[in-house]
């Protein structure tokens, strides 16, 4: 075991480190995190707007007037629907921070580059007209949301790279001493900002010469669509989850490492569901696998459906150590924090428990995927329930108030308990034998030994 | 006064440990701040810390964090995984005091 541990420390650790330390991936992850509080707030309004109660709509309309829902959803338009804009600023900011160049300047330049890549016209069908007309001078809301996110990320990285290279080469306008630093900084950003704007401008002009109409169209065809097939498919998800679990079994934060690659994809899929749901709460939602799928139906009790293991410890443990750990880890597990049980049992590098730890979430992926795909269980509707929300509550909220979402979580936990059970028994027995041999005196541990099955 | 900063991926599981450590530290007569942040926020916090303890699940970041600690002259250590899992606050406190004493702080 020690040899294996050594091998992993030498071989795997640097790879995990490199992936998670990779500047651009890290900036993407942190930039997106910047928008999460806003998405959670937006979700709050979505939940209130679509409470699944009979007659709720009429009741609200009676009090607040017929357009109550539109008004209630104003904040959704300023949170979810501007996701790409936040990401555009956030990714550039975080990346510039890593290069130790002025992050605020990098952020606004990136937003400007993103807007420059976005055609300012929308197609609009006037009432009574048969054909849509192009209206100029409008920022298309669709491209400011998750649909524009990949373009925002790419341009944030491109513009910040140009920005920092020019600053680091010191091709900047310098102000004489005595000029206030804030003023001097804005002049420092002048040359690099010009370089960014010209680059993106030329890029857009060139693209407009091709059959593609905008950078958005190219990125969608070449990147966003293929990626979302991959991230939204059963196989893609199984592979991503397997990698997460493999990393966790070495005691590494698999979600943080794999998530830096997958989060943009899963978040975009989630938001596509949200848009469909918001337009019509009874419509068929397009995607099964979203960020919520991972957070709320697999990471129950934290990674590895470990709530199942903690429950087994609470109701079936005979060794003192497992009993104590069960009590200790239960509170954390309820809020999906798995470190106490992962390191305390331990599951890390433990050949007995690694099998169920990896198997339980994979089985949950399959169950959840088909239950939702076949329409037995409501799909997550794009509401961003924080990953720390307790099980059952989270399943109810994330499906737009459907009991089926809750039931599926319970099913996943029960299935995971069955998977864990034999392995847990073996480990518990081993711990008990260790305890008995270390203290030969008669202990209450023996007396409680009546739960044998 | 010894200020202990804990970091992990989101600052969640370490913040659980902080509660236990504060209780234990009070009973040991220790004064000073113990707090937890996510690893991304470490730059804003490291200067007010005397020692940084890193959750084992982000130990792939340890080399980078140690580098940062070296620059600042602040020891950066990984928390023993089994102490971390069992939330064994006393062991963790004792281990970090040992390091701080060894450093002559």
PDB file of N, CA, C and O in Angstrom, chain A residues 138-184:
ATOM      1  N   UNK A 138     -29.330  47.407 -30.367  1.00  0.00           N
ATOM      2  CA  UNK A 138     -29.783  46.702 -29.169  1.00  0.00           C
ATOM      3  C   UNK A 138     -28.762  45.628 -28.822  1.00  0.00           C
ATOM      4  O   UNK A 138     -28.210  44.971 -29.711  1.00  0.00           O
ATOM      5  N   UNK A 139     -28.505  45.495 -27.550  1.00  0.00           N
ATOM      6  CA  UNK A 139     -27.589  44.426 -27.134  1.00  0.00           C
ATOM      7  C   UNK A 139     -28.411  43.144 -27.001  1.00  0.00           C
ATOM      8  O   UNK A 139     -29.374  43.109 -26.249  1.00  0.00           O
ATOM      9  N   UNK A 140     -28.045  42.090 -27.731  1.00  0.00           N
ATOM     10  CA  UNK A 140     -28.870  40.879 -27.683  1.00  0.00           C
ATOM     11  C   UNK A 140     -28.730  40.172 -26.333  1.00  0.00           C
ATOM     12  O   UNK A 140     -27.652  39.705 -25.964  1.00  0.00           O
ATOM     13  N   UNK A 141     -29.823  40.116 -25.618  1.00  0.00           N
ATOM     14  CA  UNK A 141     -29.797  39.536 -24.279  1.00  0.00           C
ATOM     15  C   UNK A 141     -29.369  38.065 -24.318  1.00  0.00           C
ATOM     16  O   UNK A 141     -28.655  37.600 -23.447  1.00  0.00           O
ATOM     17  N   UNK A 142     -29.794  37.376 -25.382  1.00  0.00           N
ATOM     18  CA  UNK A 142     -29.466  35.950 -25.471  1.00  0.00           C
ATOM     19  C   UNK A 142     -27.963  35.717 -25.374  1.00  0.00           C
ATOM     20  O   UNK A 142     -27.510  34.780 -24.732  1.00  0.00           O
ATOM     21  N   UNK A 143     -27.168  36.579 -26.023  1.00  0.00           N
ATOM     22  CA  UNK A 143     -25.724  36.367 -26.036  1.00  0.00           C
ATOM     23  C   UNK A 143     -25.047  36.866 -24.760  1.00  0.00           C
ATOM     24  O   UNK A 143     -23.875  36.605 -24.535  1.00  0.00           O
ATOM     25  N   UNK A 144     -25.768  37.599 -23.927  1.00  0.00           N
ATOM     26  CA  UNK A 144     -25.203  38.043 -22.647  1.00  0.00           C
ATOM     27  C   UNK A 144     -25.313  36.954 -21.586  1.00  0.00           C
ATOM     28  O   UNK A 144     -24.667  37.003 -20.553  1.00  0.00           O
ATOM     29  N   UNK A 145     -26.165  35.979 -21.831  1.00  0.00           N
ATOM     30  CA  UNK A 145     -26.365  34.900 -20.861  1.00  0.00           C
ATOM     31  C   UNK A 145     -25.441  33.732 -21.139  1.00  0.00           C
ATOM     32  O   UNK A 145     -24.388  33.885 -21.749  1.00  0.00           O
ATOM     33  N   UNK A 146     -25.875  32.551 -20.716  1.00  0.00           N
ATOM     34  CA  UNK A 146     -24.990  31.397 -20.802  1.00  0.00           C
ATOM     35  C   UNK A 146     -24.592  31.077 -22.238  1.00  0.00           C
ATOM     36  O   UNK A 146     -23.536  30.521 -22.484  1.00  0.00           O
ATOM     37  N   UNK A 147     -25.429  31.458 -23.192  1.00  0.00           N
ATOM     38  CA  UNK A 147     -25.106  31.174 -24.589  1.00  0.00           C
ATOM     39  C   UNK A 147     -23.831  31.884 -25.038  1.00  0.00           C
ATOM     40  O   UNK A 147     -23.118  31.403 -25.904  1.00  0.00           O
ATOM     41  N   UNK A 148     -23.551  33.017 -24.432  1.00  0.00           N
ATOM     42  CA  UNK A 148     -22.341  33.749 -24.800  1.00  0.00           C
ATOM     43  C   UNK A 148     -21.145  33.434 -23.921  1.00  0.00           C
ATOM     44  O   UNK A 148     -20.084  34.028 -24.079  1.00  0.00           O
ATOM     45  N   UNK A 149     -21.339  32.493 -23.012  1.00  0.00           N
ATOM     46  CA  UNK A 149     -20.310  32.274 -21.999  1.00  0.00           C
ATOM     47  C   UNK A 149     -18.963  31.822 -22.572  1.00  0.00           C
ATOM     48  O   UNK A 149     -17.918  32.282 -22.141  1.00  0.00           O
ATOM     49  N   UNK A 150     -19.020  30.902 -23.560  1.00  0.00           N
ATOM     50  CA  UNK A 150     -17.743  30.417 -24.094  1.00  0.00           C
ATOM     51  C   UNK A 150     -16.985  31.530 -24.817  1.00  0.00           C
ATOM     52  O   UNK A 150     -15.764  31.632 -24.696  1.00  0.00           O
ATOM     53  N   UNK A 151     -17.699  32.353 -25.564  1.00  0.00           N
ATOM     54  CA  UNK A 151     -17.046  33.486 -26.230  1.00  0.00           C
ATOM     55  C   UNK A 151     -16.448  34.407 -25.167  1.00  0.00           C
ATOM     56  O   UNK A 151     -15.308  34.868 -25.287  1.00  0.00           O
ATOM     57  N   UNK A 152     -17.214  34.637 -24.102  1.00  0.00           N
ATOM     58  CA  UNK A 152     -16.729  35.504 -23.023  1.00  0.00           C
ATOM     59  C   UNK A 152     -15.438  34.953 -22.438  1.00  0.00           C
ATOM     60  O   UNK A 152     -14.478  35.691 -22.209  1.00  0.00           O
ATOM     61  N   UNK A 153     -15.399  33.637 -22.212  1.00  0.00           N
ATOM     62  CA  UNK A 153     -14.209  33.016 -21.621  1.00  0.00           C
ATOM     63  C   UNK A 153     -13.021  33.130 -22.568  1.00  0.00           C
ATOM     64  O   UNK A 153     -11.924  33.541 -22.173  1.00  0.00           O
ATOM     65  N   UNK A 154     -13.245  32.794 -23.837  1.00  0.00           N
ATOM     66  CA  UNK A 154     -12.142  32.818 -24.809  1.00  0.00           C
ATOM     67  C   UNK A 154     -11.591  34.231 -24.954  1.00  0.00           C
ATOM     68  O   UNK A 154     -10.373  34.446 -24.907  1.00  0.00           O
ATOM     69  N   UNK A 155     -12.484  35.209 -25.084  1.00  0.00           N
ATOM     70  CA  UNK A 155     -12.006  36.581 -25.269  1.00  0.00           C
ATOM     71  C   UNK A 155     -11.384  37.135 -23.993  1.00  0.00           C
ATOM     72  O   UNK A 155     -10.455  37.943 -24.062  1.00  0.00           O
ATOM     73  N   UNK A 156     -11.883  36.704 -22.841  1.00  0.00           N
ATOM     74  CA  UNK A 156     -11.282  37.159 -21.580  1.00  0.00           C
ATOM     75  C   UNK A 156      -9.831  36.695 -21.514  1.00  0.00           C
ATOM     76  O   UNK A 156      -8.934  37.459 -21.134  1.00  0.00           O
ATOM     77  N   UNK A 157      -9.597  35.450 -21.917  1.00  0.00           N
ATOM     78  CA  UNK A 157      -8.233  34.922 -21.869  1.00  0.00           C
ATOM     79  C   UNK A 157      -7.369  35.603 -22.932  1.00  0.00           C
ATOM     80  O   UNK A 157      -6.260  36.068 -22.645  1.00  0.00           O
ATOM     81  N   UNK A 158      -7.896  35.700 -24.153  1.00  0.00           N
ATOM     82  CA  UNK A 158      -7.143  36.354 -25.231  1.00  0.00           C
ATOM     83  C   UNK A 158      -6.791  37.791 -24.857  1.00  0.00           C
ATOM     84  O   UNK A 158      -5.639  38.212 -24.952  1.00  0.00           O
ATOM     85  N   UNK A 159      -7.788  38.540 -24.392  1.00  0.00           N
ATOM     86  CA  UNK A 159      -7.529  39.956 -24.145  1.00  0.00           C
ATOM     87  C   UNK A 159      -6.592  40.140 -22.956  1.00  0.00           C
ATOM     88  O   UNK A 159      -5.726  41.017 -22.979  1.00  0.00           O
ATOM     89  N   UNK A 160      -6.722  39.304 -21.950  1.00  0.00           N
ATOM     90  CA  UNK A 160      -5.841  39.455 -20.799  1.00  0.00           C
ATOM     91  C   UNK A 160      -4.403  39.052 -21.134  1.00  0.00           C
ATOM     92  O   UNK A 160      -3.451  39.649 -20.636  1.00  0.00           O
ATOM     93  N   UNK A 161      -4.266  38.045 -22.011  1.00  0.00           N
ATOM     94  CA  UNK A 161      -2.916  37.667 -22.444  1.00  0.00           C
ATOM     95  C   UNK A 161      -2.242  38.819 -23.203  1.00  0.00           C
ATOM     96  O   UNK A 161      -1.071  39.116 -22.977  1.00  0.00           O
ATOM     97  N   UNK A 162      -2.997  39.443 -24.092  1.00  0.00           N
ATOM     98  CA  UNK A 162      -2.442  40.588 -24.831  1.00  0.00           C
ATOM     99  C   UNK A 162      -2.106  41.715 -23.853  1.00  0.00           C
ATOM    100  O   UNK A 162      -1.003  42.275 -23.866  1.00  0.00           O
ATOM    101  N   UNK A 163      -3.052  41.997 -22.981  1.00  0.00           N
ATOM    102  CA  UNK A 163      -2.900  43.055 -21.977  1.00  0.00           C
ATOM    103  C   UNK A 163      -1.628  42.872 -21.147  1.00  0.00           C
ATOM    104  O   UNK A 163      -0.796  43.768 -21.042  1.00  0.00           O
ATOM    105  N   UNK A 164      -1.463  41.655 -20.605  1.00  0.00           N
ATOM    106  CA  UNK A 164      -0.320  41.490 -19.690  1.00  0.00           C
ATOM    107  C   UNK A 164       1.006  41.440 -20.447  1.00  0.00           C
ATOM    108  O   UNK A 164       2.016  41.915 -19.959  1.00  0.00           O
ATOM    109  N   UNK A 165       0.982  40.876 -21.674  1.00  0.00           N
ATOM    110  CA  UNK A 165       2.246  40.821 -22.437  1.00  0.00           C
ATOM    111  C   UNK A 165       2.743  42.232 -22.714  1.00  0.00           C
ATOM    112  O   UNK A 165       3.927  42.523 -22.565  1.00  0.00           O
ATOM    113  N   UNK A 166       1.826  43.093 -23.113  1.00  0.00           N
ATOM    114  CA  UNK A 166       2.240  44.459 -23.432  1.00  0.00           C
ATOM    115  C   UNK A 166       2.705  45.199 -22.181  1.00  0.00           C
ATOM    116  O   UNK A 166       3.725  45.889 -22.191  1.00  0.00           O
ATOM    117  N   UNK A 167       1.987  45.005 -21.093  1.00  0.00           N
ATOM    118  CA  UNK A 167       2.406  45.656 -19.844  1.00  0.00           C
ATOM    119  C   UNK A 167       3.762  45.123 -19.391  1.00  0.00           C
ATOM    120  O   UNK A 167       4.645  45.890 -18.996  1.00  0.00           O
ATOM    121  N   UNK A 168       3.931  43.798 -19.498  1.00  0.00           N
ATOM    122  CA  UNK A 168       5.194  43.225 -19.041  1.00  0.00           C
ATOM    123  C   UNK A 168       6.361  43.635 -19.940  1.00  0.00           C
ATOM    124  O   UNK A 168       7.502  43.688 -19.497  1.00  0.00           O
ATOM    125  N   UNK A 169       6.052  43.906 -21.214  1.00  0.00           N
ATOM    126  CA  UNK A 169       7.114  44.418 -22.104  1.00  0.00           C
ATOM    127  C   UNK A 169       7.312  45.913 -21.899  1.00  0.00           C
ATOM    128  O   UNK A 169       8.157  46.534 -22.540  1.00  0.00           O
ATOM    129  N   UNK A 170       6.434  46.469 -21.064  1.00  0.00           N
ATOM    130  CA  UNK A 170       6.570  47.871 -20.675  1.00  0.00           C
ATOM    131  C   UNK A 170       6.317  48.853 -21.810  1.00  0.00           C
ATOM    132  O   UNK A 170       6.881  49.941 -21.840  1.00  0.00           O
ATOM    133  N   UNK A 171       5.467  48.444 -22.765  1.00  0.00           N
ATOM    134  CA  UNK A 171       5.085  49.368 -23.839  1.00  0.00           C
ATOM    135  C   UNK A 171       3.882  50.147 -23.343  1.00  0.00           C
ATOM    136  O   UNK A 171       2.754  49.886 -23.728  1.00  0.00           O
ATOM    137  N   UNK A 172       4.104  51.072 -22.450  1.00  0.00           N
ATOM    138  CA  UNK A 172       2.971  51.804 -21.892  1.00  0.00           C
ATOM    139  C   UNK A 172       3.307  53.290 -21.831  1.00  0.00           C
ATOM    140  O   UNK A 172       4.470  53.684 -21.892  1.00  0.00           O
ATOM    141  N   UNK A 173       2.258  54.081 -21.720  1.00  0.00           N
ATOM    142  CA  UNK A 173       2.461  55.518 -21.564  1.00  0.00           C
ATOM    143  C   UNK A 173       2.731  55.798 -20.089  1.00  0.00           C
ATOM    144  O   UNK A 173       1.936  55.409 -19.233  1.00  0.00           O
ATOM    145  N   UNK A 174       3.852  56.412 -19.811  1.00  0.00           N
ATOM    146  CA  UNK A 174       4.176  56.678 -18.412  1.00  0.00           C
ATOM    147  C   UNK A 174       3.893  58.139 -18.077  1.00  0.00           C
ATOM    148  O   UNK A 174       4.168  59.038 -18.864  1.00  0.00           O
ATOM    149  N   UNK A 175       3.346  58.319 -16.921  1.00  0.00           N
ATOM    150  CA  UNK A 175       3.043  59.673 -16.465  1.00  0.00           C
ATOM    151  C   UNK A 175       4.186  60.168 -15.580  1.00  0.00           C
ATOM    152  O   UNK A 175       4.816  59.379 -14.879  1.00  0.00           O
ATOM    153  N   UNK A 176       4.460  61.459 -15.641  1.00  0.00           N
ATOM    154  CA  UNK A 176       5.506  61.988 -14.753  1.00  0.00           C
ATOM    155  C   UNK A 176       5.091  61.876 -13.277  1.00  0.00           C
ATOM    156  O   UNK A 176       3.914  61.718 -12.973  1.00  0.00           O
ATOM    157  N   UNK A 177       6.083  61.938 -12.400  1.00  0.00           N
ATOM    158  CA  UNK A 177       5.781  61.902 -10.968  1.00  0.00           C
ATOM    159  C   UNK A 177       4.831  63.041 -10.634  1.00  0.00           C
ATOM    160  O   UNK A 177       4.851  64.094 -11.255  1.00  0.00           O
ATOM    161  N   UNK A 178       4.016  62.818  -9.617  1.00  0.00           N
ATOM    162  CA  UNK A 178       3.098  63.874  -9.223  1.00  0.00           C
ATOM    163  C   UNK A 178       1.712  63.650  -9.775  1.00  0.00           C
ATOM    164  O   UNK A 178       0.744  64.208  -9.272  1.00  0.00           O
ATOM    165  N   UNK A 179       1.606  62.782 -10.820  1.00  0.00           N
ATOM    166  CA  UNK A 179       0.280  62.429 -11.318  1.00  0.00           C
ATOM    167  C   UNK A 179      -0.299  61.357 -10.382  1.00  0.00           C
ATOM    168  O   UNK A 179       0.400  60.416 -10.030  1.00  0.00           O
ATOM    169  N   UNK A 180      -1.545  61.520  -9.950  1.00  0.00           N
ATOM    170  CA  UNK A 180      -2.118  60.542  -9.010  1.00  0.00           C
ATOM    171  C   UNK A 180      -2.068  59.125  -9.582  1.00  0.00           C
ATOM    172  O   UNK A 180      -2.292  58.948 -10.788  1.00  0.00           O
ATOM    173  N   UNK A 181      -1.740  58.137  -8.761  1.00  0.00           N
ATOM    174  CA  UNK A 181      -1.564  56.768  -9.246  1.00  0.00           C
ATOM    175  C   UNK A 181      -2.782  56.242 -10.018  1.00  0.00           C
ATOM    176  O   UNK A 181      -2.624  55.541 -11.008  1.00  0.00           O
ATOM    177  N   UNK A 182      -4.001  56.603  -9.589  1.00  0.00           N
ATOM    178  CA  UNK A 182      -5.187  56.088 -10.271  1.00  0.00           C
ATOM    179  C   UNK A 182      -5.241  56.596 -11.715  1.00  0.00           C
ATOM    180  O   UNK A 182      -5.582  55.871 -12.643  1.00  0.00           O
ATOM    181  N   UNK A 183      -4.844  57.855 -11.886  1.00  0.00           N
ATOM    182  CA  UNK A 183      -4.821  58.433 -13.230  1.00  0.00           C
ATOM    183  C   UNK A 183      -3.719  57.758 -14.061  1.00  0.00           C
ATOM    184  O   UNK A 183      -3.929  57.360 -15.210  1.00  0.00           O
ATOM    185  N   UNK A 184      -2.567  57.581 -13.423  1.00  0.00           N
ATOM    186  CA  UNK A 184      -1.436  56.970 -14.124  1.00  0.00           C
ATOM    187  C   UNK A 184      -1.813  55.564 -14.587  1.00  0.00           C
ATOM    188  O   UNK A 184      -1.502  55.155 -15.696  1.00  0.00           O
TER     189      UNK A 184
END
